[in-house]
Each structure stands twice: as C-alpha cells, then as structure tokens.
mmCIF file of C-alpha atoms in Angstrom:
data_model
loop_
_atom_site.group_PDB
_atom_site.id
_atom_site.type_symbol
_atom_site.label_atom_id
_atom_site.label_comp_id
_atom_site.label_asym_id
_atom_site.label_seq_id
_atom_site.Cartn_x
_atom_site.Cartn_y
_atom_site.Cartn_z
ATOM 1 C CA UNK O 1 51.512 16.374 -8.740
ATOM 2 C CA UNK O 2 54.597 17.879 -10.025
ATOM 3 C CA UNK O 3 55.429 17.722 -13.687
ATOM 4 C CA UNK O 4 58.892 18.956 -14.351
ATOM 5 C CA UNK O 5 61.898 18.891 -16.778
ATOM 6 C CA UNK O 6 64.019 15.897 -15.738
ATOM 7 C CA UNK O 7 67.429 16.324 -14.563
ATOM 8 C CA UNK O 8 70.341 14.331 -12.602
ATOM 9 C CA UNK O 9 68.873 14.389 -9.544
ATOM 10 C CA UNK O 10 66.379 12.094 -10.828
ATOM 11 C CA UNK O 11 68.808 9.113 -11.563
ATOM 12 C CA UNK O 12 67.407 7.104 -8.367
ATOM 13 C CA UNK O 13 64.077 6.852 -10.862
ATOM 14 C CA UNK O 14 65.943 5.040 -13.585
ATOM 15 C CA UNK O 15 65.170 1.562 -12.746
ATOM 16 C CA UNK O 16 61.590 2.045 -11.767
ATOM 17 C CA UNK O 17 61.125 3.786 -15.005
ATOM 18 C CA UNK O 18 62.556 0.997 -17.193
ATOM 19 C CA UNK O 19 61.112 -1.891 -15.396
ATOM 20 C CA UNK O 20 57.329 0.405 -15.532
ATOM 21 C CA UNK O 21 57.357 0.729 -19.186
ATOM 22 C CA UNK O 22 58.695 -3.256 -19.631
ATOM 23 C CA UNK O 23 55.801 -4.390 -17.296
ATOM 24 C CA UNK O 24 53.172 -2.240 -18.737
ATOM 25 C CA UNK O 25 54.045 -3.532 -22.197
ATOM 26 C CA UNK O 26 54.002 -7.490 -20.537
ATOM 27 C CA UNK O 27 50.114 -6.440 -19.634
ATOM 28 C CA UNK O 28 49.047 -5.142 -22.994
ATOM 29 C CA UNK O 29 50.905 -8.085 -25.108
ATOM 30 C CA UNK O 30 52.548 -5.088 -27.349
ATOM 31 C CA UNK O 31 55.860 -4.454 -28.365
ATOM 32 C CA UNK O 32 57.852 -2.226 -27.261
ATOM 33 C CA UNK O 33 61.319 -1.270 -27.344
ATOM 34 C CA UNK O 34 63.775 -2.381 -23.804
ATOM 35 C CA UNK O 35 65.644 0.921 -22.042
ATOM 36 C CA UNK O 36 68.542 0.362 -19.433
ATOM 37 C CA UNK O 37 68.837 2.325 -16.446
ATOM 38 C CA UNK O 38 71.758 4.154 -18.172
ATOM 39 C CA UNK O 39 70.106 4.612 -21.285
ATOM 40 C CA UNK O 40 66.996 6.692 -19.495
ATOM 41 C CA UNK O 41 69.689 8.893 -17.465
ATOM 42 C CA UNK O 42 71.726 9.805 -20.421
ATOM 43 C CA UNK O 43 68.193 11.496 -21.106
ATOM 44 C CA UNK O 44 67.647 12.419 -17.518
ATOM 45 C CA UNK O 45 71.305 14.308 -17.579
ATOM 46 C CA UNK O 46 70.824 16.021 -20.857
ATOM 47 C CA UNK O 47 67.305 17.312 -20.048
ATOM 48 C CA UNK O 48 65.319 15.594 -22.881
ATOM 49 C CA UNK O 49 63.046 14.372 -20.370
ATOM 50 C CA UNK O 50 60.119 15.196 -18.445
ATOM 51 C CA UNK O 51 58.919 13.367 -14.903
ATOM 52 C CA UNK O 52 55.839 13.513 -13.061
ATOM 53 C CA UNK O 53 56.386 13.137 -9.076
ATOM 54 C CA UNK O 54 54.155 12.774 -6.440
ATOM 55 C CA UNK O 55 56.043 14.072 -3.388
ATOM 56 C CA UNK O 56 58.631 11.478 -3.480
ATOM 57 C CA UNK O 57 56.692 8.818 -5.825
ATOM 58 C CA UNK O 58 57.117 8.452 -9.034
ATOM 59 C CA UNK O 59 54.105 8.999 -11.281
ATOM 60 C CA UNK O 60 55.040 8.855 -15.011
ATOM 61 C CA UNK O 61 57.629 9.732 -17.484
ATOM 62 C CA UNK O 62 58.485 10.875 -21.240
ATOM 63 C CA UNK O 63 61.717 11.116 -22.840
ATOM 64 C CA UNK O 64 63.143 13.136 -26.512
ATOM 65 C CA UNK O 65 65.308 11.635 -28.988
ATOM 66 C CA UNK O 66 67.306 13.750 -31.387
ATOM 67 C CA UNK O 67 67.495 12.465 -34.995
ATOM 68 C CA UNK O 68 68.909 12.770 -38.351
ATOM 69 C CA UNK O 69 71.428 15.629 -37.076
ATOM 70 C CA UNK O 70 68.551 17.699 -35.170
ATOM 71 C CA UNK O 71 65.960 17.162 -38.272
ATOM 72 C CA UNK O 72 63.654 14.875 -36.229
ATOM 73 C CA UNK O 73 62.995 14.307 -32.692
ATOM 74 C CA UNK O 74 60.866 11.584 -31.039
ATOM 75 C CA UNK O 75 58.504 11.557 -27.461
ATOM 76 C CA UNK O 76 59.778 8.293 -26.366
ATOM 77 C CA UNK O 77 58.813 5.826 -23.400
ATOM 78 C CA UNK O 78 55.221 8.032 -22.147
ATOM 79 C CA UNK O 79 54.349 5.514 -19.679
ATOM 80 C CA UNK O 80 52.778 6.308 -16.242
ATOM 81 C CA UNK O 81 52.402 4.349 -13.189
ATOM 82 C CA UNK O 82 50.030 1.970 -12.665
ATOM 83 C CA UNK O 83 48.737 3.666 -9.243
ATOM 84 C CA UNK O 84 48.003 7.224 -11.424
ATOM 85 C CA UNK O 85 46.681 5.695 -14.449
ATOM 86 C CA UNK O 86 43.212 6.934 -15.794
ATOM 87 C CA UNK O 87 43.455 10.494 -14.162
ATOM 88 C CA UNK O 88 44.020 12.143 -17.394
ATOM 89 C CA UNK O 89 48.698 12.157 -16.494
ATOM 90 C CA UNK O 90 49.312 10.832 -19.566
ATOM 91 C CA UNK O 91 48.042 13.488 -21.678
ATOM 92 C CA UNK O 92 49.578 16.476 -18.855
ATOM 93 C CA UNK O 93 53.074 14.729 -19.906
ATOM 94 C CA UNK O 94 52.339 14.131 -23.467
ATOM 95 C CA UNK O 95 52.043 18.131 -23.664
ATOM 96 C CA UNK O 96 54.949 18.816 -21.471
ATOM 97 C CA UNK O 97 57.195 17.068 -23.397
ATOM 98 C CA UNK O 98 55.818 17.949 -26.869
ATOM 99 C CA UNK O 99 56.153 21.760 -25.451
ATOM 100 C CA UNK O 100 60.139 21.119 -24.514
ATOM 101 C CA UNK O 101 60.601 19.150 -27.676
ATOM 102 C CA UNK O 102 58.848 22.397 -29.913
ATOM 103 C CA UNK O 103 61.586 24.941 -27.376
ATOM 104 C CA UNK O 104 65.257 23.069 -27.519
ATOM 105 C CA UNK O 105 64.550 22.180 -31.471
ATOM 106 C CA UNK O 106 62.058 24.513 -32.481
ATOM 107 C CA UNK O 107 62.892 23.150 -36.493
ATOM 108 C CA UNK O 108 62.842 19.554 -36.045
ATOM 109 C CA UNK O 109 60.061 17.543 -37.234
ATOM 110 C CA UNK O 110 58.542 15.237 -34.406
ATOM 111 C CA UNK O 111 57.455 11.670 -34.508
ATOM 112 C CA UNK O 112 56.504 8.445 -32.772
ATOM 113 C CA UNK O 113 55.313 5.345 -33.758
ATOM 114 C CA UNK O 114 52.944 3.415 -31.412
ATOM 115 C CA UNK O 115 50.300 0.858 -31.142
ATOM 116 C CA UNK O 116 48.033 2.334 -28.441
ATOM 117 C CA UNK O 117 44.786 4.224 -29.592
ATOM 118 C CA UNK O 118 45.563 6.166 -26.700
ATOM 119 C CA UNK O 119 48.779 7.681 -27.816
ATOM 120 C CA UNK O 120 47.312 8.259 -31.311
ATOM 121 C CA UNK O 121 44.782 10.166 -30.019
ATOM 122 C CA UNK O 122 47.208 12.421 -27.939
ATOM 123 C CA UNK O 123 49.639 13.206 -30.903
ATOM 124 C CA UNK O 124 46.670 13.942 -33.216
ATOM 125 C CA UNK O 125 45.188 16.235 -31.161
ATOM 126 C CA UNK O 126 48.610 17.979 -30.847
ATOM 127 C CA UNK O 127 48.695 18.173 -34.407
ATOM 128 C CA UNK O 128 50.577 14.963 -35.297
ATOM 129 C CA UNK O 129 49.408 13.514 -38.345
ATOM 130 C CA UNK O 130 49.527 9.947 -39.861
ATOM 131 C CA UNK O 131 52.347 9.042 -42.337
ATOM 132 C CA UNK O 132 54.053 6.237 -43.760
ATOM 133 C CA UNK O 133 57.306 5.077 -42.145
ATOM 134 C CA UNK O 134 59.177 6.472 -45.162
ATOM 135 C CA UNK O 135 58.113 10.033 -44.137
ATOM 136 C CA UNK O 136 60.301 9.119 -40.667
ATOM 137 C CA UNK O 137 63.955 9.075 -39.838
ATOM 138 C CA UNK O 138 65.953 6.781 -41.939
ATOM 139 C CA UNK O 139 69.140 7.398 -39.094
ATOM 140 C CA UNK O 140 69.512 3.793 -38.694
ATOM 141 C CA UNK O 141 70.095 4.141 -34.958
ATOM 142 C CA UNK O 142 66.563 4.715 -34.398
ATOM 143 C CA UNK O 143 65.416 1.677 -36.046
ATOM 144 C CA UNK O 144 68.549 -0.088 -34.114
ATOM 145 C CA UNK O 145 66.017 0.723 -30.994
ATOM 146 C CA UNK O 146 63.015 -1.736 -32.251
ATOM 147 C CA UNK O 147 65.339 -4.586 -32.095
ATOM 148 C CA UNK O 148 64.000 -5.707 -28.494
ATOM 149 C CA UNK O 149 60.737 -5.160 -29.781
ATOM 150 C CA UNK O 150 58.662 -8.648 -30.099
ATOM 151 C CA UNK O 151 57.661 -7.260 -33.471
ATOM 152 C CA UNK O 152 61.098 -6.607 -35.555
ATOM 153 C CA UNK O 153 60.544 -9.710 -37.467
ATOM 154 C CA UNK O 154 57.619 -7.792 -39.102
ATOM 155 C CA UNK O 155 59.777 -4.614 -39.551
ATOM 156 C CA UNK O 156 62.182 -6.642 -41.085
ATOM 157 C CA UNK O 157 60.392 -8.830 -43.176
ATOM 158 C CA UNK O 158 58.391 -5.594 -44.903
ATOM 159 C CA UNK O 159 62.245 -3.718 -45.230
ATOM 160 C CA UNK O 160 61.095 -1.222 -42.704
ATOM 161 C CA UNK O 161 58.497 -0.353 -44.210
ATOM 162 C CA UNK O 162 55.137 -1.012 -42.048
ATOM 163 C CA UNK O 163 55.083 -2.867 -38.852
ATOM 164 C CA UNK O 164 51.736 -3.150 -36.196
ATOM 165 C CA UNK O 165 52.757 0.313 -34.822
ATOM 166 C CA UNK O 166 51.582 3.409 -36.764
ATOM 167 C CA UNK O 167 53.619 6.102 -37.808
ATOM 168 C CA UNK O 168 52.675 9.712 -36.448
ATOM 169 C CA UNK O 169 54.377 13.041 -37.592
ATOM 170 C CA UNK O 170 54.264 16.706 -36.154
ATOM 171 C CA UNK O 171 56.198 19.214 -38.927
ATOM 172 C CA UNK O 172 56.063 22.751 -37.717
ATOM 173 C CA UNK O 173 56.429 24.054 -41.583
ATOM 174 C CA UNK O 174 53.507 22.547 -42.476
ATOM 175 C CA UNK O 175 50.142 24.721 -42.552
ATOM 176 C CA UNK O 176 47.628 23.812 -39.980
ATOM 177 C CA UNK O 177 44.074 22.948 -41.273
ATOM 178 C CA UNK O 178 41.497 25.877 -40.117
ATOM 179 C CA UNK O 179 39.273 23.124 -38.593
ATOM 180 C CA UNK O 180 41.125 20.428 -36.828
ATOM 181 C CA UNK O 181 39.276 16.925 -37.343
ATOM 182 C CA UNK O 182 37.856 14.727 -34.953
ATOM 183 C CA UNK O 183 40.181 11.251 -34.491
ATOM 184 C CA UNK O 184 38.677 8.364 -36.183
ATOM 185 C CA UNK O 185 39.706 5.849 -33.531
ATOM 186 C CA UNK O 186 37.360 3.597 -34.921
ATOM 187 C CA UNK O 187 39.878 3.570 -38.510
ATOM 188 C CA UNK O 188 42.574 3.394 -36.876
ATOM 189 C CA UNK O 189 41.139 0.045 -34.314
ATOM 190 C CA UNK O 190 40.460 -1.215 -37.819
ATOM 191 C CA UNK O 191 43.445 -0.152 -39.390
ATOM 192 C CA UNK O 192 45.502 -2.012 -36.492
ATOM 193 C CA UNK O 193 43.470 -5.228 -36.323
ATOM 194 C CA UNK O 194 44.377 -5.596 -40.508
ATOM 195 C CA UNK O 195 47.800 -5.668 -39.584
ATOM 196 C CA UNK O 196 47.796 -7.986 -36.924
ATOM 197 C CA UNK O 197 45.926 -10.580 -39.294
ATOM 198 C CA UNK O 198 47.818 -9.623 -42.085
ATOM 199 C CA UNK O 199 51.207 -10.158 -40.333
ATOM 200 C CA UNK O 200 50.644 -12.334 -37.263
ATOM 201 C CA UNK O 201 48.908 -15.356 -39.988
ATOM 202 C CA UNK O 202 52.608 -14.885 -41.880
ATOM 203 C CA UNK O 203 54.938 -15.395 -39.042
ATOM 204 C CA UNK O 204 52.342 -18.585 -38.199
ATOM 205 C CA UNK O 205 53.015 -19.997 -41.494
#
C-alpha cells in the first residue's frame, strides 16, 4: 500500500473518489457534503491531498482546505474504499494528512466536523479537541460546502450554530495536557443520539 501526497497525475481518480465518498454516505444514512470531479483535482493539483494506492487501485483518500486567510485548515472527504475498509487505512491517512496539514501551515488551527465515532476518535487521539461551532471558521465559503448536505435545514434553522455533526479542533498554540484522556465514545454515541431526537422530531413537526 502506498500512501502518498496527491498530485496531477492522480486526476484519473477523481470520479471514483467523489462517487466513493457519495456512496459510502448513501450506506450510513449521514450527511455529507457532494464534491465534483473538478473540485477534488483542484486539491489533487495544489497538493492538499493525500491518496492511498494499491498498485494501480485506489484505496482511500483525504483532502485540506485552507480557511479564514490561512488561520484554519480542514481534513476533508477521509473516505476509503470499500474493498480496504477495517484494516486500520483510515487512521494511516488520517495521520498523513494531519502531518502535511501541521508542514504547509504550520500556524493554522485545524478542524472538521463529522458524525462518525470513528473520525472522532482519530482527531482526538491526534489531539483534536471538542468545541462549539463558534470556535470554527466563520469564512462563509466553508459553510457554503454543507449545502448538499441532507442536514442544512438543521444548520440553518439553529443559525449555524449546532447541527448532528460535532465540531473538532486541533490549535497548535494551545498547551497539551501531560496525560492525554481516553475518548468517551460512549458520550459522544449519547451526545449524537440527543441531537438526532432533538432535531429530527422538529423537522417531523
């Protein structure tokens, strides 16, 4: 498996990539924002991404986006495909990019927002911690992005202020805790399933 920073050569990946992360997101029932082809190879051609190949195949993917004139970057679109799924990709990829995002913008603070216990559990253990979406970019592009997202009703109706998806943040100013804590998944599980009745009994009414 090679894990590498993306580059043009990779184009012919574009539409695999998109249509991976749309079905994967069809499976789990959870939103997620759309990519075009061209919008993943403006990231392939600037090197704000990272690809996993197998020989020839591709495996899984990750891509940065710069914020806020370079004062926050996110680790967009981790998906991996389905036939490499459960051998531990994910996380190699989560790192790789987190490592590139930490070189080109060694400054910026770096976020994501997500629904999957899975991702949570990767950022925190990179040293992302839990914040309120106020603590994010306010560059109104970003928030442009959740538009395709199933859930932007929610975002909308709370004036971007919470959604189903939780906020993460990485700030390289702030001081690390001596003893890094273990992730609660369980708190966050519960945390998620009080949004979905909070929010998904509202848009019913």
């Amino acid at each position: 498996m090679e894990i590498v920073i993306a580059n043009e050569s990779h184009f012919k990946y574009a539409q695999i990539i998109c249509d991976t992360i749309a079905e994967s997101a069809k499976i789990r029932g959870t939103g997620i924002a759309k990519r075009t082809p061209e919008y993943i190879m403006k990231r392939l051609q600037n090197g704000n991404a990272i690809i996993a190949l197998d020989g020839d195949k591709f495996a899984g993917f990750c891509y940065i986006e710069v914020w806020g004139n370079k004062d926050f970057v996110a680790n967009s679109g981790l998906i991996v495909h389905p036939d490499y799924r459960n051998q531990g990709l994910a996380k190699q990829i989560k790192k790789a990019v987190f490592d590139l995002s930490r070189k080109k913008f060694p400054d910026a603070k770096i976020f994501g927002i997500t629904t999957g216990l899975a991702v949570m559990k990767m950022n925190y253990e990179l040293g992302y911690k839990p914040v309120t979406f106020s603590e994010l970019t306010d560059d109104p592009e970003f928030w442009k992005g959740c538009q395709t997202c199933k859930n932007f009703d929610i975002l909308t109706r709370t004036e971007q202020k919470m959604c189903l998806c939780t906020g993460m943040l990485y700030d390289p100013n702030a001081k690390k805790a001596e003893e890094p804590k273990k992730l609660n998944s369980k708190a966050f599980q519960r945390l998620k399933q009080i949004k979905e009745t909070l929010f998904l009994k509202k848009k019913q009414k």
